[in-house]
XYZ file of C-alpha atoms in Angstrom:
477
model
C 0.000 0.000 0.000
C 1.285 3.472 -0.811
C 2.037 6.117 1.764
C 1.605 9.259 -0.309
C 0.649 12.421 1.548
C -1.539 15.096 -0.009
C -0.205 18.676 -0.053
C -0.438 20.082 3.481
C -2.130 23.407 2.723
C -4.807 21.788 0.552
C -5.471 19.157 3.206
C -5.866 21.779 5.936
C -8.206 23.910 3.813
C -10.336 20.899 2.952
C -10.666 19.965 6.613
C -11.647 23.495 7.609
C -14.444 23.421 5.037
C -15.669 20.025 6.209
C -15.653 21.018 9.864
C -17.409 24.310 9.256
C -20.270 22.376 7.646
C -20.526 19.939 10.577
C -23.532 20.625 12.809
C -23.012 17.844 15.336
C -20.057 16.269 17.098
C -20.431 13.068 15.110
C -20.500 15.001 11.831
C -17.299 16.782 12.886
C -15.680 13.468 13.843
C -16.680 12.000 10.489
C -15.160 15.002 8.715
C -11.835 14.353 10.465
C -11.601 10.639 9.646
C -12.626 11.215 6.011
C -9.999 13.933 5.789
C -7.346 11.532 7.098
C -8.371 8.883 4.561
C -7.974 11.483 1.805
C -4.521 12.241 3.233
C -3.406 8.656 2.627
C -4.246 7.114 6.016
C -6.934 4.455 5.457
C -7.502 3.348 9.096
C -8.419 6.429 11.160
C -10.725 6.612 14.180
C -11.791 9.277 16.655
C -12.684 8.593 20.291
C -14.216 10.819 22.972
C -14.433 10.090 26.680
C -17.945 9.668 28.036
C -18.894 8.109 31.339
C -15.340 7.013 32.071
C -15.005 5.149 28.749
C -13.565 6.094 25.377
C -16.318 5.957 22.779
C -15.737 5.697 19.039
C -17.487 8.618 17.320
C -16.196 7.957 13.804
C -13.897 5.570 11.927
C -13.067 4.414 8.428
C -11.585 1.229 7.010
C -12.622 -1.188 9.792
C -15.298 -3.896 9.602
C -15.544 -3.792 13.393
C -14.113 -1.553 16.079
C -13.484 -1.629 19.810
C -15.687 0.716 21.822
C -16.073 1.637 25.463
C -12.299 1.426 25.889
C -11.128 1.933 29.498
C -8.593 4.786 29.684
C -6.181 2.279 31.197
C -5.987 0.141 28.051
C -4.292 0.336 24.681
C -2.451 3.056 22.811
C -5.568 5.235 22.793
C -5.942 4.924 26.567
C -2.241 5.632 27.090
C -2.499 8.747 24.923
C -5.475 10.046 26.888
C -3.706 9.343 30.175
C -0.414 10.872 29.115
C -1.798 13.776 27.108
C 0.919 13.538 24.444
C 1.163 12.238 20.871
C 2.280 8.610 20.607
C 3.873 7.015 17.538
C 4.327 3.295 18.111
C 5.231 0.135 16.289
C 3.278 -2.889 17.523
C 6.276 -5.110 18.105
C 7.867 -2.485 20.353
C 4.827 -1.348 22.364
C 3.296 -2.889 25.479
C 0.230 -0.678 24.983
C -0.621 -1.952 21.509
C -3.865 -3.944 21.124
C -4.456 -5.509 17.715
C -7.529 -4.193 15.906
C -6.416 -4.853 12.322
C -3.887 -7.255 10.752
C -0.497 -6.265 9.357
C -0.302 -2.938 11.208
C 3.221 -1.542 10.943
C 2.728 1.686 12.894
C 0.127 3.625 14.856
C -0.124 7.302 15.744
C -2.471 8.634 18.386
C -3.010 12.318 19.204
C -4.855 13.598 22.291
C -7.939 15.797 21.938
C -8.371 18.666 24.384
C -11.383 20.675 25.423
C -11.028 23.466 27.947
C -7.506 22.330 28.783
C -8.621 18.762 29.562
C -7.846 15.694 27.468
C -11.232 14.388 26.340
C -10.321 11.855 23.678
C -7.960 11.009 20.851
C -7.552 10.764 17.087
C -5.939 7.451 16.140
C -4.466 6.187 12.866
C -3.154 2.693 12.103
C -1.247 1.899 8.931
C 0.355 -1.038 7.143
C 3.365 1.200 6.451
C 5.607 3.361 8.606
C 3.843 6.630 9.321
C 6.094 9.603 8.630
C 6.594 12.853 10.507
C 4.320 14.493 7.944
C 1.570 11.982 8.693
C 1.926 12.776 12.387
C 1.732 16.505 11.652
C -1.466 16.044 9.668
C -3.084 14.002 12.448
C -2.056 16.605 15.031
C -3.419 19.439 12.868
C -6.636 17.494 12.352
C -6.987 16.927 16.095
C -6.467 20.626 16.792
C -9.041 21.596 14.165
C -11.558 19.127 15.583
C -10.951 20.409 19.135
C -11.710 23.949 17.982
C -14.942 22.846 16.315
C -15.837 20.740 19.369
C -15.623 23.856 21.550
C -17.877 25.721 19.102
C -20.402 22.884 19.283
C -20.556 23.076 23.081
C -17.784 20.717 24.153
C -17.726 16.990 24.587
C -21.080 15.227 24.961
C -22.336 14.795 28.486
C -22.746 11.383 30.025
C -26.185 9.951 29.312
C -28.257 8.407 32.137
C -27.722 4.965 30.616
C -23.972 5.484 30.468
C -24.047 6.677 34.061
C -25.725 3.418 35.052
C -23.204 1.372 33.062
C -20.336 3.226 34.733
C -21.666 2.507 38.207
C -22.517 -1.117 37.451
C -19.028 -1.662 36.033
C -17.371 -0.144 39.093
C -19.548 -2.165 41.467
C -18.683 -5.393 39.673
C -15.039 -4.903 40.604
C -15.706 -4.490 44.346
C -15.513 -7.493 46.663
C -15.655 -5.973 50.144
C -18.994 -5.268 51.833
C -17.998 -1.839 53.121
C -16.657 -0.611 49.774
C -19.722 -1.954 47.937
C -21.956 -0.167 50.447
C -20.119 3.149 50.228
C -20.069 3.091 46.440
C -23.749 2.116 46.253
C -24.793 5.113 48.357
C -22.781 7.573 46.267
C -24.059 6.070 43.003
C -27.689 6.130 44.156
C -27.435 9.784 45.212
C -25.879 10.756 41.878
C -28.422 8.858 39.795
C -31.395 10.110 41.812
C -30.109 13.682 42.083
C -30.605 13.494 45.847
C -28.281 14.345 48.723
C -28.712 11.503 51.231
C -28.924 7.711 51.244
C -29.191 4.799 53.670
C -28.388 1.131 53.293
C -30.592 -1.042 55.501
C -29.614 -4.722 55.640
C -31.227 -7.690 57.388
C -29.082 -9.782 59.719
C -29.237 -13.583 59.994
C -32.361 -13.293 62.176
C -34.078 -10.957 59.729
C -33.627 -7.896 61.945
C -32.916 -4.716 59.903
C -30.186 -2.219 60.736
C -28.619 0.798 59.031
C -25.231 -0.485 57.873
C -24.098 2.519 55.804
C -25.253 6.084 55.251
C -24.313 9.337 53.557
C -25.637 12.893 53.410
C -27.121 15.282 55.988
C -30.553 13.640 56.232
C -28.983 10.270 57.009
C -27.759 11.581 60.369
C -31.381 11.851 61.496
C -32.727 8.853 59.613
C -30.117 6.451 61.000
C -31.787 6.729 64.422
C -34.949 4.958 63.235
C -35.337 1.889 65.479
C -35.487 -1.715 64.283
C -39.287 -1.755 64.294
C -39.415 1.386 62.164
C -36.826 -0.015 59.762
C -38.788 -3.262 59.496
C -41.841 -1.245 58.485
C -39.832 0.532 55.770
C -38.505 -2.803 54.494
C -42.094 -4.099 54.342
C -43.006 -1.332 51.885
C -41.113 -3.149 49.133
C -41.248 -6.783 50.277
C -43.311 -7.683 47.189
C -40.361 -6.662 45.015
C -41.788 -3.309 43.984
C -40.139 0.042 44.637
C -41.854 2.983 46.289
C -41.349 6.735 46.207
C -42.956 9.969 47.326
C -45.035 12.059 44.930
C -43.997 15.546 46.039
C -47.379 16.347 47.606
C -46.822 17.661 51.179
C -50.495 17.113 52.049
C -50.683 13.611 50.606
C -51.144 10.470 52.701
C -48.305 7.991 53.112
C -47.570 4.458 54.261
C -47.295 3.502 57.915
C -43.875 4.587 59.170
C -43.453 7.509 56.779
C -43.548 10.050 59.626
C -39.871 9.368 60.361
C -38.930 10.776 56.957
C -41.165 13.826 57.234
C -39.869 14.625 60.705
C -36.280 14.406 59.419
C -37.094 16.874 56.629
C -37.016 14.315 53.819
C -39.704 15.415 51.361
C -38.522 13.163 48.532
C -37.863 9.489 49.307
C -37.169 6.473 47.108
C -37.047 2.988 48.646
C -35.544 0.225 46.496
C -35.618 -3.490 47.379
C -32.339 -5.379 47.641
C -32.820 -9.037 46.706
C -30.352 -11.619 45.446
C -30.216 -15.395 45.314
C -33.894 -15.621 46.209
C -33.254 -13.764 49.449
C -34.500 -10.382 50.636
C -31.389 -8.599 51.878
C -32.793 -5.184 52.805
C -33.434 -1.845 51.123
C -31.580 1.069 49.581
C -33.147 4.389 50.598
C -32.470 7.707 48.843
C -33.813 10.973 50.290
C -33.766 14.718 49.693
C -35.375 17.837 51.214
C -36.786 18.898 47.822
C -40.217 17.338 47.095
C -39.463 16.182 43.556
C -40.717 12.719 42.481
C -38.554 10.609 40.146
C -39.677 9.935 36.597
C -40.283 6.373 35.440
C -37.042 5.949 33.467
C -35.002 7.269 36.385
C -36.675 4.829 38.771
C -36.041 1.919 36.402
C -32.332 2.750 36.298
C -32.229 2.964 40.100
C -33.932 -0.429 40.309
C -31.259 -1.883 38.025
C -28.602 -0.319 40.233
C -30.236 -1.908 43.294
C -30.181 -5.329 41.596
C -26.444 -4.958 40.987
C -25.834 -3.701 44.525
C -27.678 -6.677 46.017
C -25.712 -9.120 43.878
C -22.414 -7.490 44.823
C -23.317 -7.519 48.518
C -24.186 -11.212 48.323
C -20.920 -11.943 46.522
C -18.943 -9.938 49.084
C -20.689 -11.778 51.916
C -19.929 -15.144 50.336
C -16.294 -14.252 49.737
C -15.949 -13.049 53.312
C -17.373 -16.349 54.571
C -14.919 -18.258 52.380
C -12.032 -16.151 53.690
C -13.183 -16.784 57.248
C -13.318 -20.521 56.622
C -9.908 -20.482 54.991
C -8.418 -18.604 57.937
C -9.981 -20.706 60.707
C -9.736 -24.202 62.093
C -13.134 -25.818 61.402
C -13.184 -27.724 64.704
C -12.435 -24.955 67.200
C -13.166 -21.838 65.155
C -9.716 -20.479 66.006
C -7.232 -19.142 63.503
C -4.851 -21.741 62.084
C -1.091 -21.886 61.540
C -1.033 -19.440 58.609
C -3.064 -16.797 60.436
C -0.853 -17.281 63.506
C 2.271 -16.560 61.457
C 0.648 -13.460 59.958
C -0.393 -12.223 63.412
C 3.105 -12.788 64.761
C 4.583 -10.717 61.943
C 2.059 -7.931 62.561
C 2.773 -7.946 66.303
C 6.486 -7.541 65.646
C 5.864 -4.428 63.541
C 3.696 -2.910 66.278
C 6.168 -3.443 69.113
C 7.129 -0.258 70.978
C 9.238 0.731 73.977
C 6.178 0.516 76.221
C 4.499 -2.518 74.713
C 6.222 -5.735 73.707
C 4.801 -8.957 72.373
C 5.059 -12.525 73.541
C 4.371 -15.963 72.098
C 2.868 -18.788 74.130
C 3.007 -22.326 72.743
C 0.448 -24.582 74.432
C 0.349 -28.375 74.251
C -2.572 -30.492 75.523
C -1.114 -33.044 77.936
C -1.829 -36.710 77.274
C -3.891 -36.046 74.177
C -2.693 -39.170 72.341
C -3.791 -41.278 75.286
C -7.234 -39.631 75.213
C -7.620 -40.473 71.528
C -6.359 -44.038 71.970
C -8.544 -44.716 75.012
C -11.768 -42.896 74.205
C -11.631 -42.396 70.429
C -11.207 -39.407 68.160
C -14.716 -38.106 68.748
C -13.944 -37.594 72.423
C -10.546 -36.215 71.480
C -12.221 -33.596 69.306
C -14.553 -32.730 72.162
C -11.556 -32.207 74.452
C -9.956 -29.864 71.917
C -13.164 -27.823 71.697
C -13.378 -27.574 75.496
C -9.706 -26.596 75.794
C -10.067 -23.982 73.044
C -13.072 -22.464 74.816
C -11.250 -22.391 78.172
C -8.167 -20.756 76.685
C -10.250 -18.216 74.767
C -12.140 -17.241 77.917
C -8.845 -16.632 79.732
C -7.425 -14.368 77.007
C -7.284 -10.606 77.462
C -8.783 -8.164 74.986
C -6.397 -7.622 72.095
C -4.658 -10.986 72.519
C -5.227 -13.792 70.024
C -5.348 -17.583 70.192
C -4.698 -20.085 67.387
C -4.757 -23.828 66.848
C -1.508 -24.545 65.029
C -1.451 -28.347 65.146
C -3.379 -31.417 66.235
C -3.172 -30.805 69.988
C -1.093 -27.638 69.909
C -2.270 -24.063 70.383
C -0.412 -20.762 70.277
C -1.174 -17.281 71.548
C 0.185 -13.877 70.573
C 0.011 -11.426 73.462
C 0.806 -7.801 74.077
C 2.814 -7.608 77.321
C 4.749 -5.092 79.387
C 7.565 -7.469 80.376
C 8.532 -11.099 81.011
C 6.632 -11.257 84.307
C 3.447 -10.118 82.577
C 3.888 -12.806 79.919
C 4.522 -15.549 82.481
C 1.443 -14.505 84.469
C -0.638 -14.764 81.293
C 0.743 -18.245 80.691
C -0.123 -19.335 84.225
C -3.645 -17.994 83.751
C -4.093 -20.075 80.610
C -2.647 -23.189 82.258
C -5.055 -22.833 85.166
C -7.992 -22.377 82.778
C -7.251 -25.692 81.061
C -6.783 -27.516 84.369
C -10.129 -26.150 85.580
C -11.952 -27.980 82.781
C -11.324 -31.285 84.545
C -10.640 -32.938 81.199
C -6.881 -32.510 80.897
C -3.955 -30.194 81.620
C -1.631 -28.117 79.455
C 2.092 -27.487 79.145
C 3.051 -23.970 78.072
C 6.246 -22.397 76.764
C 6.552 -18.602 76.909
C 8.922 -16.239 75.093
C 8.951 -12.433 74.974
C 10.408 -10.939 71.794
C 13.801 -9.306 72.032
C 14.525 -5.928 70.374
C 15.971 -7.413 67.166
C 14.640 -10.965 67.350
C 12.799 -12.314 64.321
C 9.653 -14.442 64.406
C 11.423 -17.756 63.826
C 13.854 -17.234 66.698
C 11.072 -16.136 69.047
C 8.935 -19.173 68.232
C 11.938 -21.471 68.600
C 12.562 -20.195 72.139
C 8.922 -20.723 73.099
C 9.078 -24.276 71.704
C 12.219 -25.048 73.711
C 10.527 -23.809 76.883
C 7.540 -26.058 76.115
C 9.778 -29.115 75.657
C 11.436 -28.379 78.997
C 8.018 -28.314 80.692
C 7.006 -31.641 79.170
C 10.330 -33.218 80.095
C 9.882 -32.029 83.688
C 6.433 -33.574 84.139
C 3.882 -31.369 82.266
C 1.026 -29.152 83.590
C 3.316 -26.155 84.012
C 4.403 -22.912 82.381
C 8.006 -21.948 81.671
C 9.532 -18.680 80.443
C 12.436 -18.596 78.002
C 14.814 -15.710 78.669
C 16.349 -14.106 75.584
C 20.128 -14.329 75.401
């Protein structure tokens, strides 16, 4: 394919004429890509940002085209992010994404409106694009930007695109708190209201405000469980409900709480997922303006996505909890113990040190051999409960082996650590089932986790060798 370039002045004049005749943004974009084709560049495209995505407004030479490009992807995204012209060759660019075969080079020029990068003009070619090609694309981008300003600037995000943006963002969230916070902000933006509440049902079906935003939410969050249950009942059939903007109109039972808080516009959206009613999303505002049907439908779609994301986050949290805990005792296991030990080391200060206690259930093999593993498991559960009850706030207990437990404690000194060990030993003995041997070590100033744990283990072995049912402190060298 040839790479001839039309005379620069004629090209510029032709583009000016085309743009001056354009009455819409898409007509102006089409004028630019047709101009670039006439200039010997058969694969041009023009993208503008809208709703957080780069949208193709015009192209030539492609049978299909990528659209809705995230600004984080591809040469076009990199150009928008960087705000500078890029001339790349596919084999040398990490940003390149193939859209056509046999591309030898690609040039992409940012588009600006009001000093902000709002899109890009892109050209791919089966030949090496020259400096003159780049100059023509840059001149075309500048001419389009000028016409874009005359036409009122880049197109505003449509309500549908707003919904897509929020749904896309929500889909990437996996934590309940971040899903909740994002859902409130998205609902307020889409409804044009200033406040929102998330009301979720617990395992017993009791509702509670779990997240809120906006000035009205400060008053609304004080609605008691009975009042919240009434609000949830408004939409238990799966319908939504909203106020009509009539101050003298009658309302459902429980609506007084909103009126007293100064909320004259209220939308209540059901949150249901997996065949389960999870709660409601409430949006409120002091202005008595009812939503229109299309707006409500978009909010309902948002609520569906929010409910699904909350259910996913809940499920993932349960899976994480299971992965981090011993299924028999409910305590953290060896991996979580190691992580806690590392965290404790980082938090050590001059006033507060940390200690490790390694705890072994005495005679556990004999219990299993004599009474069976079912009784042995019962003993472990009883011991775990006794140890947990004897722990201080802020300290943590783990099951790190078959009959072995470990604790990470915050202590003031060695005497404090030894006293904690004696308290745990006594708690196990008080069960009447068995006794425990305990090794104690307080971390030295520069001691790593492995050395600390090794000292506690040695102290434990010394206890067992001396007769068991005791607690021994290892002194750092």
